[in-house]
XYZ file of N, CA and C in Angstrom:
720
model
N 120.555 105.535 108.992
C 120.608 105.744 110.436
C 120.707 104.418 111.191
N 120.034 103.383 110.662
C 120.154 102.061 111.282
C 121.599 101.605 111.256
N 122.277 101.850 110.130
C 123.668 101.398 110.036
C 124.576 102.213 110.942
N 124.240 103.466 111.210
C 125.010 104.228 112.197
C 124.880 103.593 113.575
N 123.685 103.122 113.899
C 123.482 102.416 115.159
C 124.260 101.098 115.185
N 124.266 100.393 114.070
C 125.023 99.137 113.988
C 126.503 99.395 114.257
N 127.043 100.428 113.642
C 128.462 100.758 113.854
C 128.715 101.228 115.275
N 127.808 102.037 115.801
C 127.986 102.553 117.159
C 128.039 101.425 118.177
N 127.198 100.407 117.981
C 127.149 99.290 118.922
C 128.087 98.149 118.527
N 128.928 98.412 117.512
C 130.001 97.484 117.140
C 129.469 96.096 116.766
N 128.437 96.083 115.936
C 127.865 94.825 115.464
C 128.388 94.531 114.059
N 128.782 93.286 113.822
C 129.403 92.938 112.541
C 128.799 91.677 111.926
N 127.588 91.369 112.265
C 126.939 90.170 111.743
C 126.218 90.508 110.440
N 126.601 89.846 109.345
C 126.007 90.152 108.041
C 124.517 89.815 107.978
N 124.038 89.002 108.902
C 122.611 88.676 108.917
C 121.744 89.882 109.248
N 122.359 90.919 109.818
C 121.593 92.134 110.102
C 121.032 92.759 108.827
N 121.712 92.546 107.697
C 121.197 93.061 106.426
C 119.827 92.465 106.125
N 119.658 91.177 106.398
C 118.375 90.517 106.150
C 117.321 90.971 107.164
N 117.763 91.235 108.394
C 116.830 91.720 109.414
C 116.287 93.096 109.023
N 117.173 93.971 108.564
C 116.743 95.304 108.130
C 115.827 95.198 106.913
N 116.180 94.321 105.983
C 115.332 94.116 104.804
C 113.947 93.622 105.204
N 113.906 92.709 106.163
C 112.615 92.220 106.653
C 111.769 93.339 107.230
N 112.405 94.250 107.974
C 111.677 95.385 108.542
C 111.113 96.284 107.449
N 111.916 96.555 106.429
C 111.473 97.443 105.354
C 110.334 96.822 104.545
N 110.476 95.545 104.207
C 109.445 94.878 103.404
C 108.148 94.740 104.205
N 108.264 94.274 105.448
C 107.072 94.126 106.281
C 106.383 95.449 106.530
N 107.172 96.492 106.797
C 106.592 97.808 107.032
C 105.870 98.346 105.812
N 106.483 98.173 104.626
C 105.862 98.673 103.398
C 104.556 97.947 103.094
N 104.543 96.624 103.277
C 103.339 95.845 102.991
C 102.192 96.215 103.930
N 102.482 96.236 105.219
C 101.409 96.470 106.187
C 100.988 97.938 106.230
N 101.874 98.851 105.850
C 101.464 100.251 105.793
C 100.384 100.444 104.729
N 100.507 99.715 103.631
C 99.522 99.835 102.557
C 98.271 99.012 102.823
N 98.439 97.870 103.487
C 97.310 96.953 103.672
C 96.720 97.000 105.073
N 97.319 97.808 105.954
C 96.894 97.818 107.353
C 95.478 98.308 107.579
N 94.942 99.074 106.631
C 93.567 99.582 106.777
C 92.596 98.847 105.865
N 93.000 97.683 105.372
C 92.163 96.960 104.412
C 90.867 96.464 105.043
N 90.948 95.720 106.147
C 89.761 95.119 106.765
C 89.118 96.108 107.734
N 88.378 97.055 107.188
C 87.730 98.073 108.011
C 86.295 97.709 108.379
N 85.706 96.752 107.681
C 84.297 96.430 107.886
C 84.137 94.949 108.212
N 83.216 94.652 109.114
C 82.953 93.259 109.484
C 82.457 92.469 108.281
N 81.581 93.070 107.500
C 81.120 92.442 106.264
C 82.220 92.597 105.214
N 82.886 91.504 104.874
C 84.039 91.565 103.982
C 83.684 92.134 102.614
N 82.427 92.054 102.218
C 82.024 92.587 100.918
C 82.116 94.105 100.876
N 82.126 94.740 102.037
C 82.216 96.203 102.090
C 83.655 96.705 101.992
N 84.619 95.791 102.079
C 86.022 96.182 101.992
C 86.484 96.204 100.538
N 87.474 97.031 100.269
C 88.052 97.075 98.926
C 88.772 95.763 98.628
N 88.980 95.493 97.352
C 89.804 94.347 96.984
C 91.253 94.651 97.354
N 92.079 93.622 97.394
C 93.489 93.835 97.725
C 94.149 94.783 96.728
N 93.820 94.627 95.459
C 94.410 95.491 94.438
C 93.981 96.943 94.637
N 92.687 97.152 94.904
C 92.189 98.514 95.135
C 92.817 99.122 96.381
N 92.947 98.316 97.438
C 93.560 98.816 98.660
C 95.005 99.208 98.423
N 95.718 98.392 97.660
C 97.137 98.653 97.411
C 97.331 99.956 96.635
N 96.454 100.203 95.669
C 96.619 101.375 94.803
C 95.987 102.629 95.403
N 94.785 102.469 95.981
C 94.024 103.644 96.394
C 93.810 103.758 97.904
N 94.123 102.736 98.660
C 93.795 102.722 100.080
C 94.631 103.672 100.914
N 94.146 103.933 102.124
C 94.878 104.780 103.058
C 96.159 104.096 103.511
N 97.122 104.890 103.928
C 98.356 104.359 104.498
C 98.229 104.396 106.016
N 98.735 103.386 106.671
C 98.587 103.272 108.123
C 99.952 103.221 108.797
N 100.241 104.231 109.623
C 101.483 104.234 110.391
C 101.514 103.049 111.349
N 100.406 102.817 112.034
C 100.358 101.704 112.984
C 100.530 100.376 112.261
N 99.901 100.247 111.092
C 100.080 99.036 110.304
C 101.525 98.849 109.884
N 102.180 99.934 109.509
C 103.587 99.857 109.131
C 104.475 99.400 110.271
N 104.196 99.881 111.473
C 104.983 99.462 112.637
C 104.796 97.974 112.922
N 103.546 97.512 112.844
C 103.282 96.087 113.071
C 103.976 95.250 112.001
N 103.888 95.690 110.744
C 104.528 94.956 109.660
C 106.034 94.902 109.799
N 106.646 96.010 110.202
C 108.093 96.025 110.403
C 108.493 95.074 111.523
N 107.715 95.069 112.600
C 107.991 94.160 113.721
C 107.913 92.710 113.263
N 106.857 92.372 112.512
C 106.722 91.009 112.004
C 107.854 90.670 111.041
N 108.203 91.631 110.172
C 109.276 91.396 109.215
C 110.600 91.103 109.883
N 110.895 91.823 110.950
C 112.131 91.577 111.701
C 112.132 90.170 112.278
N 111.026 89.775 112.881
C 110.984 88.468 113.536
C 110.994 87.321 112.531
N 110.370 87.518 111.378
C 110.438 86.488 110.335
C 111.864 86.359 109.813
N 112.524 87.506 109.576
C 113.907 87.474 109.099
C 114.831 86.819 110.123
N 114.612 87.099 111.393
C 115.424 86.468 112.436
C 115.215 84.959 112.450
N 113.971 84.539 112.299
C 113.681 83.107 112.308
C 114.344 82.418 111.108
N 114.303 83.070 109.950
C 114.870 82.466 108.748
C 116.392 82.421 108.784
N 117.010 83.424 109.399
C 118.474 83.500 109.408
C 119.104 82.939 110.667
N 118.289 82.703 111.700
C 118.841 82.215 112.958
C 119.474 83.294 113.812
N 119.208 84.563 113.493
C 119.776 85.667 114.278
C 118.884 85.918 115.488
N 119.423 85.775 116.691
C 118.594 85.833 117.891
C 118.725 87.101 118.735
N 119.823 87.868 118.666
C 119.938 89.047 119.542
C 118.831 90.075 119.304
N 118.497 90.827 120.352
C 117.507 91.902 120.257
C 118.045 93.018 119.366
N 117.185 93.637 118.588
C 117.623 94.659 117.630
C 116.817 95.958 117.719
N 115.943 96.082 118.705
C 115.082 97.257 118.771
C 115.841 98.569 118.801
N 116.983 98.589 119.501
C 117.755 99.830 119.619
C 118.333 100.274 118.283
N 118.467 99.358 117.334
C 118.984 99.725 116.021
C 117.938 100.475 115.202
N 116.675 100.188 115.449
C 115.591 100.763 114.646
C 114.917 101.970 115.292
N 114.900 102.039 116.619
C 114.091 103.052 117.301
C 114.390 104.488 116.854
N 115.664 104.941 116.833
C 115.904 106.328 116.415
C 115.486 106.589 114.971
N 115.727 105.612 114.092
C 115.361 105.787 112.685
C 113.850 105.887 112.521
N 113.114 105.066 113.254
C 111.651 105.113 113.186
C 111.147 106.466 113.675
N 111.683 106.938 114.799
C 111.246 108.221 115.351
C 111.544 109.369 114.391
N 112.740 109.362 113.791
C 113.101 110.425 112.851
C 112.201 110.392 111.617
N 111.955 109.190 111.090
C 111.098 109.066 109.910
C 109.673 109.522 110.208
N 109.188 109.198 111.393
C 107.828 109.604 111.764
C 107.741 111.115 111.936
N 108.772 111.722 112.510
C 108.767 113.169 112.708
C 108.682 113.899 111.374
N 109.446 113.426 110.396
C 109.431 114.053 109.070
C 108.152 113.694 108.317
N 107.772 112.420 108.381
C 106.601 111.970 107.637
C 105.319 112.642 108.068
N 105.178 112.899 109.365
C 103.953 113.538 109.842
C 103.841 114.986 109.377
N 104.967 115.635 109.102
C 104.904 116.981 108.523
C 104.297 116.899 107.128
N 104.716 115.889 106.363
C 104.120 115.687 105.047
C 102.630 115.427 105.133
N 102.229 114.617 106.115
C 100.794 114.354 106.310
C 100.043 115.635 106.645
N 100.670 116.491 107.454
C 100.013 117.730 107.882
C 99.740 118.665 106.707
N 100.515 118.522 105.642
C 100.339 119.391 104.478
C 99.252 118.899 103.534
N 98.810 117.651 103.710
C 97.862 117.078 102.753
C 96.594 116.523 103.390
N 96.568 116.330 104.707
C 95.433 115.687 105.355
C 94.689 116.667 106.268
N 93.553 116.202 106.768
C 92.779 116.999 107.723
C 93.628 117.289 108.957
N 93.794 118.581 109.330
C 94.642 118.897 110.487
C 94.135 118.300 111.789
N 92.821 118.377 112.025
C 92.281 117.883 113.286
C 90.865 118.376 113.502
N 90.400 118.233 114.720
C 89.059 118.680 115.092
C 89.096 120.161 115.482
N 87.942 120.827 115.590
C 87.927 122.229 116.025
C 88.622 122.418 117.369
N 89.397 123.492 117.459
C 90.183 123.762 118.660
C 89.540 124.866 119.487
N 89.471 124.646 120.789
C 88.935 125.665 121.691
C 89.991 126.695 122.063
N 91.220 126.501 121.591
C 92.308 127.424 121.920
C 92.239 128.707 121.108
N 91.458 128.705 120.035
C 91.319 129.907 119.225
C 92.424 130.105 118.219
N 93.360 129.167 118.134
C 94.442 129.249 117.154
C 94.507 127.931 116.402
N 94.981 127.998 115.167
C 95.089 126.811 114.339
C 94.664 127.121 112.919
N 94.936 126.221 111.994
C 94.559 126.454 110.599
C 93.043 126.507 110.437
N 92.600 127.330 109.509
C 91.169 127.471 109.209
C 90.952 127.052 107.759
N 90.050 126.118 107.530
C 89.792 125.604 106.190
C 88.670 126.382 105.519
N 88.825 126.598 104.202
C 87.694 127.144 103.454
C 86.700 126.014 103.178
N 85.559 126.356 102.633
C 84.486 125.370 102.465
C 84.898 124.225 101.551
N 85.519 124.545 100.420
C 85.899 123.499 99.467
C 86.908 122.531 100.078
N 87.908 123.075 100.768
C 88.925 122.218 101.381
C 88.326 121.374 102.493
N 87.428 121.978 103.273
C 86.790 121.237 104.361
C 85.972 120.066 103.822
N 85.261 120.284 102.728
C 84.482 119.197 102.120
C 85.407 118.104 101.608
N 86.493 118.497 100.976
C 87.428 117.514 100.415
C 88.091 116.680 101.498
N 88.440 117.312 102.629
C 89.144 116.610 103.702
C 88.208 116.019 104.752
N 86.933 116.365 104.677
C 85.990 115.854 105.664
C 86.073 116.557 106.999
N 86.413 117.855 106.976
C 86.553 118.619 108.209
C 85.510 119.709 108.339
N 85.776 120.635 109.266
C 84.865 121.743 109.546
C 85.477 123.023 108.997
N 84.688 123.811 108.294
C 85.174 125.050 107.697
C 84.975 126.228 108.640
N 85.876 127.223 108.522
C 85.675 128.502 109.185
C 86.037 128.584 110.646
N 86.609 127.528 111.227
C 87.006 127.567 112.638
C 88.436 127.044 112.769
N 89.176 127.510 113.788
C 90.535 126.995 114.000
C 90.505 125.501 114.336
N 91.456 124.762 113.801
C 91.533 123.322 114.011
C 92.820 122.945 114.747
N 92.751 121.851 115.466
C 93.949 121.320 116.108
C 94.966 120.895 115.052
N 96.235 121.131 115.332
C 97.326 120.659 114.474
C 97.775 119.279 114.962
N 96.877 118.303 114.885
C 97.157 117.000 115.494
C 98.378 116.322 114.897
N 98.570 116.466 113.597
C 99.714 115.822 112.958
C 101.020 116.519 113.324
N 100.955 117.822 113.550
C 102.146 118.539 114.019
C 102.462 118.135 115.454
N 101.428 117.965 116.283
C 101.659 117.474 117.641
C 102.432 116.156 117.587
N 102.001 115.291 116.684
C 102.641 113.980 116.581
C 104.078 114.107 116.074
N 104.295 114.995 115.122
C 105.650 115.208 114.611
C 106.583 115.692 115.717
N 106.095 116.604 116.543
C 106.909 117.103 117.661
C 107.204 115.976 118.642
N 106.212 115.138 118.925
C 106.435 113.999 119.822
C 107.577 113.129 119.311
N 107.544 112.797 118.028
C 108.574 111.910 117.484
C 109.936 112.596 117.430
N 109.950 113.904 117.188
C 111.221 114.627 117.195
C 111.854 114.598 118.581
N 111.043 114.804 119.610
C 111.549 114.723 120.987
C 111.996 113.302 121.296
N 111.208 112.318 120.854
C 111.578 110.920 121.082
C 112.902 110.595 120.410
N 113.095 111.088 119.189
C 114.370 110.851 118.504
C 115.537 111.431 119.291
N 115.373 112.671 119.762
C 116.447 113.300 120.535
C 116.788 112.479 121.774
N 115.771 111.984 122.458
C 116.015 111.173 123.657
C 116.680 109.850 123.299
N 116.210 109.207 122.250
C 116.762 107.909 121.858
C 118.192 108.026 121.352
N 118.484 109.108 120.660
C 119.799 109.244 120.018
C 120.853 109.798 120.969
N 120.458 110.773 121.786
C 121.463 111.434 122.617
C 121.392 111.086 124.101
N 120.278 110.573 124.580
C 120.158 110.322 126.015
C 120.108 108.835 126.353
N 119.235 108.089 125.694
C 119.084 106.669 126.033
C 120.080 105.760 125.316
N 120.779 106.296 124.355
C 121.590 105.462 123.463
C 122.525 104.521 124.210
N 123.211 105.016 125.222
C 124.159 104.189 125.972
C 123.821 104.125 127.457
N 122.595 104.470 127.817
C 122.244 104.526 129.232
C 121.644 103.227 129.757
N 121.100 102.398 128.884
C 120.450 101.177 129.339
C 121.409 99.996 129.287
N 121.339 99.158 130.326
C 122.156 97.941 130.337
C 121.754 97.025 129.189
N 120.476 97.025 128.841
C 119.972 96.283 127.687
C 119.429 97.303 126.681
N 120.271 97.783 125.767
C 119.881 98.891 124.886
C 118.635 98.621 124.053
N 118.398 97.363 123.688
C 117.268 97.058 122.808
C 115.925 97.421 123.425
N 115.875 97.503 124.757
C 114.597 97.811 125.407
C 114.175 99.260 125.180
N 115.066 100.092 124.636
C 114.691 101.471 124.315
C 113.539 101.497 123.317
N 113.504 100.518 122.421
C 112.419 100.468 121.440
C 111.079 100.192 122.116
N 111.076 99.323 123.118
C 109.845 99.025 123.849
C 109.338 100.283 124.547
N 110.253 101.038 125.163
C 109.861 102.279 125.833
C 109.276 103.278 124.835
N 109.903 103.378 123.680
C 109.429 104.307 122.647
C 108.036 103.925 122.154
N 107.827 102.647 121.862
C 106.531 102.199 121.362
C 105.451 102.372 122.424
N 105.786 102.106 123.678
C 104.811 102.291 124.760
C 104.401 103.757 124.866
N 105.391 104.653 124.828
C 105.093 106.084 124.921
C 104.278 106.549 123.717
N 104.648 106.080 122.530
C 103.909 106.485 121.334
C 102.482 105.950 121.350
N 102.309 104.724 121.806
C 100.968 104.156 121.865
C 100.036 104.980 122.735
N 100.522 105.379 123.909
C 99.708 106.197 124.814
C 99.434 107.562 124.186
N 100.486 108.176 123.632
C 100.321 109.497 123.015
C 99.347 109.433 121.839
N 99.510 108.433 120.995
C 98.651 108.336 119.805
C 97.200 108.121 120.201
N 96.960 107.311 121.230
C 95.588 107.099 121.694
C 94.963 108.428 122.107
N 95.723 109.256 122.820
C 95.197 110.537 123.294
C 95.015 111.538 122.158
N 95.982 111.610 121.253
C 95.897 112.608 120.186
C 94.786 112.265 119.198
N 94.360 111.010 119.169
C 93.252 110.631 118.293
C 91.963 111.385 118.638
N 91.841 111.835 119.874
C 90.635 112.572 120.259
C 90.525 113.910 119.529
N 91.645 114.444 119.036
C 91.604 115.701 118.287
C 92.079 115.504 116.852
N 92.212 114.245 116.438
C 92.734 113.942 115.102
C 91.686 114.155 114.016
N 90.432 113.806 114.309
C 89.391 113.970 113.302
C 89.091 112.714 112.518
N 89.649 111.564 112.913
C 89.320 110.305 112.249
C 87.896 109.874 112.598
N 87.342 108.997 111.791
C 85.965 108.543 111.989
C 85.815 107.791 113.311
N 84.822 108.181 114.098
C 84.491 107.465 115.334
C 83.601 106.285 114.960
N 84.016 105.077 115.373
C 83.303 103.881 114.909
C 82.627 103.097 116.027
N 83.136 103.177 117.268
C 82.538 102.368 118.341
C 82.975 102.914 119.692
N 82.041 103.058 120.599
C 82.306 103.507 121.969
C 83.060 104.832 122.007
N 82.782 105.689 121.047
C 83.428 106.990 121.009
C 84.877 106.958 120.578
N 85.326 105.828 120.015
C 86.726 105.687 119.626
C 86.860 105.486 118.120
N 88.006 105.905 117.600
C 88.334 105.689 116.195
C 88.945 104.301 116.017
N 89.141 103.892 114.783
C 89.759 102.589 114.527
C 91.166 102.494 115.123
N 92.029 103.515 114.951
C 93.332 103.432 115.615
C 93.216 103.293 117.131
N 92.258 103.978 117.729
C 92.096 103.866 119.181
C 91.653 102.465 119.591
N 90.783 101.849 118.810
C 90.361 100.485 119.126
C 91.547 99.531 119.048
N 92.378 99.706 118.038
C 93.588 98.885 117.920
C 94.521 99.125 119.105
N 94.706 100.390 119.451
C 95.601 100.734 120.559
C 95.038 100.285 121.898
N 93.716 100.311 122.039
C 93.107 99.861 123.293
C 93.419 98.395 123.562
N 93.652 97.626 122.513
C 93.994 96.213 122.657
C 95.491 95.989 122.828
N 96.297 96.789 122.151
C 97.738 96.520 122.108
C 98.555 97.282 123.146
N 98.169 98.522 123.445
C 98.963 99.310 124.395
C 99.050 98.654 125.770
N 97.961 98.101 126.326
C 98.105 97.415 127.619
C 99.135 96.289 127.586
N 99.259 95.598 126.453
C 100.258 94.536 126.337
C 101.671 95.111 126.371
N 101.866 96.232 125.674
C 103.194 96.855 125.661
C 103.530 97.421 127.035
N 102.554 98.043 127.696
C 102.794 98.570 129.040
C 103.082 97.443 130.024
N 102.410 96.305 129.845
C 102.701 95.146 130.690
C 104.132 94.676 130.467
N 104.579 94.740 129.220
C 105.969 94.387 128.908
C 106.938 95.347 129.589
N 106.634 96.642 129.574
C 107.491 97.624 130.250
C 107.542 97.334 131.746
N 106.395 97.045 132.339
C 106.364 96.727 133.771
C 107.201 95.492 134.058
N 107.088 94.471 133.210
C 107.859 93.240 133.400
C 109.353 93.525 133.299
N 109.753 94.344 132.330
C 111.168 94.696 132.182
C 111.676 95.423 133.420
N 110.875 96.371 133.903
C 111.284 97.116 135.102
C 111.348 96.196 136.311
N 110.345 95.329 136.432
C 110.273 94.423 137.586
C 111.464 93.480 137.639
N 111.999 93.095 136.498
C 113.110 92.159 136.429
C 114.452 92.854 136.193
N 114.483 94.174 136.383
C 115.744 94.898 136.321
C 116.324 95.075 134.938
N 115.512 94.912 133.905
C 116.042 95.007 132.551
C 116.053 96.436 132.008
N 115.578 97.372 132.804
C 115.675 98.782 132.433
C 116.713 99.496 133.278
N 117.590 98.731 133.889
C 118.628 99.304 134.746
C 119.660 100.041 133.904
N 120.330 101.047 134.489
C 121.341 101.798 133.744
C 122.513 100.913 133.351
N 123.175 101.319 132.278
C 124.363 100.598 131.843
C 125.464 100.738 132.881
N 126.243 99.704 133.055
C 127.353 99.741 133.996
C 128.481 100.588 133.427
N 129.215 101.309 134.281
C 130.341 102.094 133.780
C 131.428 101.184 133.233
N 132.178 101.715 132.300
C 133.260 100.926 131.727
C 133.059 100.743 130.240
N 133.922 99.964 129.596
C 133.825 99.746 128.154
C 132.483 99.143 127.777
N 131.931 99.599 126.658
C 130.646 99.110 126.212
C 130.783 97.713 125.647
N 129.856 96.826 126.028
C 129.835 95.467 125.503
C 128.874 95.408 124.329
N 129.326 94.857 123.237
C 128.461 94.760 122.066
C 127.225 93.955 122.402
N 126.042 94.501 122.152
C 124.817 93.823 122.528
C 124.487 92.630 121.649
N 125.417 92.220 120.762
C 125.162 91.053 119.942
C 125.086 89.799 120.783
N 125.555 89.865 122.028
C 125.484 88.714 122.906
C 124.181 88.660 123.686
N 123.329 89.685 123.524
C 122.067 89.734 124.257
C 121.026 88.928 123.501
N 120.610 87.807 124.079
C 119.753 86.868 123.380
C 118.321 87.015 123.862
N 117.398 86.850 122.949
C 115.991 86.937 123.320
C 115.605 85.773 124.206
N 114.639 86.055 125.093
C 114.187 85.001 125.992
C 113.254 84.049 125.270
């Protein structure tokens, strides 16, 4: 899907192969290691080997790793144009599908007051760390639907609407950060501090920065619609 975006935007720089590779490698590493340092006392954390083999996988860690991987690859290759628009639809599509897989194997969520939702038997509830005998929120399905809608918007609506297409990724990450923070309240993850889970604590620090970036882009006209006429390859759009 990334290469479909590359072709659509008429990009022909072979260095993009290294940028994509950087995203994949960084995402894979941080997805596995993103939940490693869970405790202030380092002795309470698993070893790197144990974390790699048995540790939880972190979507947020994967996103951070992919972002770092892209920027490291750009620095090494000298490729400076923005590339967020090449990755955003692929990330959204992968998340939409991946969260369905998570929903089939992980705790669905917290008890739901709506009266509908999956009900766990006692053995399954003990294994997943949930509550038995009551309807639960489908938090992972909520997230899958969010990403499916985001993909549709990124692929069919925003694709050629922005004068600076790469900023679509910033909009997507900002929206996901806010949504993920809210859905964590019904996710069922461990509450660790101030009534928040570990993902929420991470998002409480990072989402304001992303929203500030969105405000800055809007304030400086970088979210303006694309001008009518032939599309200009965004390979000339250089990072500030």
